Structure formats: C-alpha cells, structure tokens
Short mmCIF file of C-alpha atoms in Angstrom, two decimals:
data_model
loop_
_atom_site.label_atom_id
_atom_site.label_comp_id
_atom_site.label_asym_id
_atom_site.label_seq_id
_atom_site.Cartn_x
_atom_site.Cartn_y
_atom_site.Cartn_z
CA UNK H 11 140.60 78.75 55.65
CA UNK H 12 143.05 77.13 58.74
CA UNK H 13 140.92 74.07 60.56
CA UNK H 14 142.40 74.82 64.45
CA UNK H 15 142.81 72.71 66.99
CA UNK H 16 140.49 72.77 69.85
CA UNK H 17 140.61 76.04 71.74
CA UNK H 18 141.87 77.10 69.20
CA UNK H 19 139.69 79.89 66.94
CA UNK H 20 139.62 82.48 63.92
CA UNK H 21 140.76 82.66 60.54
CA UNK H 22 144.08 81.92 61.05
CA UNK H 23 143.79 80.42 64.45
CA UNK H 24 144.81 82.91 66.06
CA UNK H 25 142.89 82.40 69.24
CA UNK H 26 144.41 80.73 71.85
CA UNK H 27 141.56 79.60 74.68
CA UNK H 28 143.77 76.39 76.27
CA UNK H 29 145.42 79.13 78.27
CA UNK H 30 142.40 81.47 80.24
CA UNK H 31 141.11 84.31 77.66
CA UNK H 32 139.78 87.28 78.92
CA UNK H 33 138.15 87.62 75.68
CA UNK H 34 136.79 84.26 74.23
CA UNK H 35 136.12 80.73 75.71
CA UNK H 36 134.76 77.47 74.69
CA UNK H 37 136.17 74.15 73.13
CA UNK H 38 136.66 76.69 69.47
CA UNK H 39 137.39 80.15 71.82
CA UNK H 40 133.87 81.13 69.91
CA UNK H 41 132.45 82.85 72.55
CA UNK H 42 132.94 86.31 72.63
CA UNK H 43 133.38 87.64 76.53
CA UNK H 44 132.00 92.03 77.38
CA UNK H 45 133.49 92.99 80.05
CA UNK H 46 134.47 89.22 81.43
CA UNK H 47 130.86 88.56 81.17
CA UNK H 48 129.88 85.75 78.20
CA UNK H 49 127.73 86.04 75.27
CA UNK H 50 125.11 82.69 77.05
CA UNK H 51 125.70 84.65 80.35
CA UNK H 52 122.11 86.25 81.22
CA UNK H 53 124.01 88.56 82.63
CA UNK H 54 125.89 90.35 79.96
CA UNK H 55 126.22 93.97 79.15
CA UNK H 56 123.90 94.42 82.25
CA UNK H 57 120.58 91.87 80.99
CA UNK H 58 120.18 94.10 78.78
CA UNK H 59 121.89 93.81 75.68
CA UNK H 60 123.57 91.17 73.41
CA UNK H 61 127.36 90.39 73.75
CA UNK H 62 128.21 90.10 70.22
CA UNK H 63 132.52 90.94 69.89
CA UNK H 64 134.70 91.06 72.96
CA UNK H 65 133.42 94.20 75.04
CA UNK H 66 131.40 95.06 72.08
CA UNK H 67 127.41 95.55 73.50
CA UNK H 68 124.36 95.26 71.48
CA UNK H 69 121.96 97.56 73.97
CA UNK H 70 118.45 97.02 73.66
CA UNK H 71 115.81 100.18 72.54
CA UNK H 72 116.25 102.64 75.43
CA UNK H 73 119.25 101.25 76.77
CA UNK H 74 122.58 103.18 76.18
CA UNK H 75 126.63 102.67 77.23
CA UNK H 76 129.45 100.47 76.93
CA UNK H 77 127.40 97.62 79.23
CA UNK H 78 123.72 98.77 78.57
CA UNK H 79 123.70 99.83 81.42
CA UNK H 80 122.90 103.93 80.89
CA UNK H 81 119.12 104.79 80.52
CA UNK H 82 117.08 107.97 80.62
CA UNK H 83 113.74 109.72 82.28
CA UNK H 84 111.22 111.35 78.92
CA UNK H 85 114.93 112.30 77.59
CA UNK H 86 117.54 113.23 81.03
CA UNK H 87 120.17 110.65 82.75
CA UNK H 88 119.79 109.47 85.74
CA UNK H 89 122.26 110.77 87.75
CA UNK H 90 121.14 114.69 85.51
CA UNK H 91 118.49 116.06 89.69
CA UNK H 92 116.33 117.26 87.53
CA UNK H 93 115.84 113.66 86.79
CA UNK H 94 112.15 112.98 87.41
CA UNK H 95 111.31 116.34 88.16
CA UNK H 96 114.01 116.88 90.57
CA UNK H 97 111.26 114.68 93.22
CA UNK H 98 112.57 110.93 92.59
CA UNK H 99 114.25 108.26 91.16
CA UNK H 100 114.70 106.92 87.50
CA UNK H 101 114.81 102.55 88.02
CA UNK H 102 114.20 102.09 84.71
CA UNK H 103 113.59 103.58 81.15
CA UNK H 104 110.77 106.37 82.01
CA UNK H 105 110.59 104.74 85.34
CA UNK H 106 109.72 107.28 88.32
CA UNK H 107 109.98 105.99 91.43
CA UNK H 108 108.45 109.46 93.77
CA UNK H 109 110.14 110.78 96.62
CA UNK H 110 107.27 110.77 99.67
CA UNK H 111 105.33 113.69 98.74
CA UNK H 112 105.21 113.25 95.06
CA UNK H 113 103.67 111.53 92.21
CA UNK H 114 102.59 111.76 88.94
CA UNK H 115 99.15 112.54 87.07
CA UNK H 116 98.66 109.12 86.12
CA UNK H 117 96.74 110.75 82.28
CA UNK H 118 99.96 112.40 81.50
CA UNK H 119 101.74 111.04 78.50
CA UNK H 120 104.34 111.70 81.62
CA UNK H 121 105.10 109.72 85.51
CA UNK H 122 107.80 112.39 86.02
CA UNK H 123 106.88 113.14 89.77
CA UNK H 124 106.28 117.29 88.80
CA UNK H 125 102.68 116.81 90.64
CA UNK H 126 102.22 116.73 95.21
CA UNK H 127 100.77 114.63 97.37
CA UNK H 128 99.20 114.69 100.62
CA UNK H 129 98.88 111.87 102.11
CA UNK H 130 99.66 110.22 99.01
CA UNK H 131 96.31 112.29 96.75
CA UNK H 132 96.98 113.94 94.12
CA UNK H 133 96.90 117.61 95.05
CA UNK H 134 93.65 120.28 92.73
CA UNK H 135 92.20 115.70 93.39
CA UNK H 136 89.28 114.61 95.04
CA UNK H 137 89.60 114.26 98.89
CA UNK H 138 92.26 116.54 98.89
CA UNK H 139 93.19 117.25 102.37
CA UNK H 140 90.73 115.36 103.38
CA UNK H 141 88.22 117.01 101.36
CA UNK H 142 89.12 120.29 104.12
CA UNK H 143 91.77 122.26 102.26
CA UNK H 144 94.35 122.22 99.50
CA UNK H 145 97.48 119.68 98.51
CA UNK H 146 100.40 123.80 98.75
CA UNK H 147 103.28 121.19 100.12
CA UNK H 148 104.07 117.74 100.16
CA UNK H 149 101.71 116.79 102.71
CA UNK H 150 101.21 120.18 103.29
CA UNK H 151 97.13 120.62 103.96
CA UNK H 152 96.91 124.82 103.48
CA UNK H 153 93.13 126.38 103.80
CA UNK H 154 91.81 124.37 105.70
CA UNK H 155 88.37 124.64 106.40
CA UNK H 156 86.83 125.77 110.27
CA UNK H 157 87.25 124.24 112.75
CA UNK H 158 89.70 122.24 110.47
CA UNK H 159 93.01 122.43 111.47
CA UNK H 160 97.08 120.71 110.58
CA UNK H 161 99.11 120.05 108.38
CA UNK H 162 96.14 117.45 107.10
CA UNK H 163 93.40 118.95 107.96
CA UNK H 164 92.30 116.89 110.42
CA UNK H 165 92.44 118.45 113.01
CA UNK H 166 90.22 119.56 115.58
CA UNK H 167 88.06 120.05 118.87
CA UNK H 168 85.81 117.93 119.73
CA UNK H 169 83.10 119.27 122.31
CA UNK H 170 81.84 117.60 125.46
CA UNK H 171 79.27 118.73 127.95
CA UNK H 172 76.82 117.13 130.65
CA UNK H 173 73.72 118.66 129.90
CA UNK H 174 74.94 118.17 125.37
CA UNK H 175 73.54 114.66 122.66
CA UNK H 176 75.47 111.85 121.85
CA UNK H 177 72.29 111.76 118.63
CA UNK H 178 74.13 112.81 115.05
CA UNK H 179 76.73 114.74 116.50
CA UNK H 180 79.85 114.51 115.13
CA UNK H 181 81.82 116.57 118.69
CA UNK H 182 82.67 119.66 116.48
CA UNK H 183 80.33 122.68 117.20
CA UNK H 184 81.07 123.69 120.25
CA UNK H 185 78.25 125.45 121.22
CA UNK H 186 76.15 121.65 120.15
CA UNK H 187 78.89 119.61 121.65
CA UNK H 188 78.73 115.83 122.62
CA UNK H 189 76.42 114.70 126.18
CA UNK H 190 79.51 111.77 126.59
CA UNK H 191 83.35 111.87 126.54
CA UNK H 192 83.09 107.95 124.91
CA UNK H 193 80.77 109.14 121.55
CA UNK H 194 83.55 112.30 121.30
CA UNK H 195 86.65 109.47 121.05
CA UNK H 196 85.04 106.94 118.00
CA UNK H 197 84.49 111.11 116.57
CA UNK H 198 87.99 112.30 116.60
CA UNK H 199 90.32 111.41 114.24
CA UNK H 200 93.98 110.76 115.29
CA UNK H 201 95.33 114.18 116.75
CA UNK H 202 92.01 115.63 118.33
CA UNK H 203 91.90 117.04 121.23
CA UNK H 204 89.12 116.25 123.09
CA UNK H 205 87.35 119.52 125.57
CA UNK H 206 85.96 118.68 128.32
CA UNK H 207 83.12 121.96 128.89
CA UNK H 208 82.01 122.51 132.88
CA UNK H 209 80.15 120.13 134.43
CA UNK H 210 80.58 116.54 135.94
CA UNK H 211 81.90 113.97 133.55
CA UNK H 212 80.50 110.05 134.26
CA UNK H 213 82.43 107.70 132.30
CA UNK H 214 81.19 104.32 133.20
CA UNK H 215 82.12 101.82 130.59
CA UNK H 216 85.23 101.03 128.33
CA UNK H 217 86.09 101.64 125.15
CA UNK H 218 89.41 100.15 123.10
CA UNK H 219 90.38 103.13 120.41
CA UNK H 220 94.14 103.33 118.02
CA UNK H 221 94.07 106.55 117.75
CA UNK H 222 96.20 109.95 119.08
CA UNK H 223 94.11 112.91 121.30
CA UNK H 224 94.24 114.76 123.45
CA UNK H 225 90.94 114.80 126.39
CA UNK H 226 92.28 118.49 128.19
CA UNK H 227 89.06 120.52 130.65
CA UNK H 228 88.47 123.73 129.21
CA UNK H 229 88.39 125.10 133.26
CA UNK H 230 90.11 122.82 135.99
CA UNK H 231 87.79 124.28 138.45
CA UNK H 232 84.96 123.06 136.31
CA UNK H 233 85.09 120.67 135.51
CA UNK H 234 85.66 117.39 137.32
CA UNK H 235 85.36 113.12 135.29
CA UNK H 236 83.57 110.83 137.80
CA UNK H 237 84.72 106.94 137.15
CA UNK H 238 82.88 103.40 138.53
CA UNK H 239 83.68 100.70 139.02
CA UNK H 240 83.55 99.22 135.02
CA UNK H 241 86.26 102.37 133.76
CA UNK H 242 88.96 101.63 136.90
CA UNK H 243 91.57 100.07 133.05
CA UNK H 244 90.32 103.30 131.25
CA UNK H 245 91.61 105.06 134.50
CA UNK H 246 94.62 103.51 134.57
CA UNK H 247 95.40 105.35 130.88
CA UNK H 248 94.19 107.43 129.97
CA UNK H 249 95.80 111.15 130.81
CA UNK H 250 93.56 114.17 130.62
CA UNK H 251 94.88 117.56 131.52
CA UNK H 252 92.24 119.85 133.46
#
C-alpha cells in the first residue's frame, strides 16, 4: 500500500488533485464529485441521493436517474402527459399540484387531480355550485335550481317594486318583490341583476358594496328612480339601464 503525498490519492497514488480534477478533490484526493458537485455539497445528486463515486449517485427511495433527479407520481413519469390524470404537474413523488378546476378526493389513496371542482369545491360533495346545481366540468355548473343560473349557479334576478316588502325577503320571486333597491343590493351576489318593476323607486341613503351587478328597469316607460340630496354621490357612480 502506497503512502501518498498531499493532493494525491488512490491505492497507487494515481489520483492527482494537485491540478484541477473533475472527479476528485481534497488533500488526500479522496472526495468524489458527481457531475461537477463534490460529495459534501447539499446539492449533490440533486439533493436526493449520495455521491459514492465519481458521477455515481446512490438515490433515496422514490428517486432515480444518474443524478437522482427523476421521480414519478403514482408510477407515471413527470414528463408523461398522463401524469396527475393530465390535469396537474408532478412536483414530488406521488405529489400532484392540480390545475384550476381539478383536485383530489382526499379520502382516496391516489391524490392525482382526478376530480373536477367548481369554485374549489369537489364535484359530488356538499356545497358544489353553491348548493344550487351540479358541477359537470372544471368551474362549470349545470342543472341550476331556478331562479339561479350561470357558470356557478350564483346569478339571479332580484326584483324590486315600490309596493314590495323588504322583511325577510331575498327578492328572488317576481310576485313577491322587495321594496327598496338597497335591500336588493344587500341580497344580491356578484353578477346578479336587480330588476325594477313599475313605479317610482326612491333612494334616500348611501350604501357601499363590493359587488358587481346590473340594475335595470323592466319597462322604461313605467319606471322612475328618484334621488334625494343624500344619495347624490351614489347617483354619480351608479349605472342604471332603464
């Protein structure tokens, strides 16, 4: 057995680390490199294995490849178009990150983006489509319960009449309308229409809402909106179709 000089190593001192060496380093020339990264570097073997010899990685469980960079999600390679059911990306072994409109059934053993969702709620579960329809595709509801409609069964007409009643009224029934526009605004959700029935509609207070909806008159010849001095600012920002 040879006793090697500094910067040389190997059984016969054949390894030379005195000059730059792509495979070895260290004062005894006994630290291997894997693809240019020394054995002690946390990034060696893509942080998923151990460098046991020059360009030879011993991979951790679930990782493979010459540099331990390869893995699968449920036995499907990351570069396969069918990985994560074709609806997500495989970021870690058996760990899919789903596209918008898809998710997992978390009670199932495979969490591979197999199920569609509407507004983040799994198809076939309580609360899908706001409890008013069926989630039949990614963010696509169908069979909405009247009077609701739209892609998430959250659109509806809200009816207002000067002869109506605001008490415990969601304004959804034309034959039982609300009395005031502001009450209908409070009941409305995004993309609802507030339909003004025949008569004069008075606005005498200011309300600020973070919603997007349309106010329209059912019959332009028989609908009038009356503003008082308190509601001037509201009149300046409101768009009404009559």
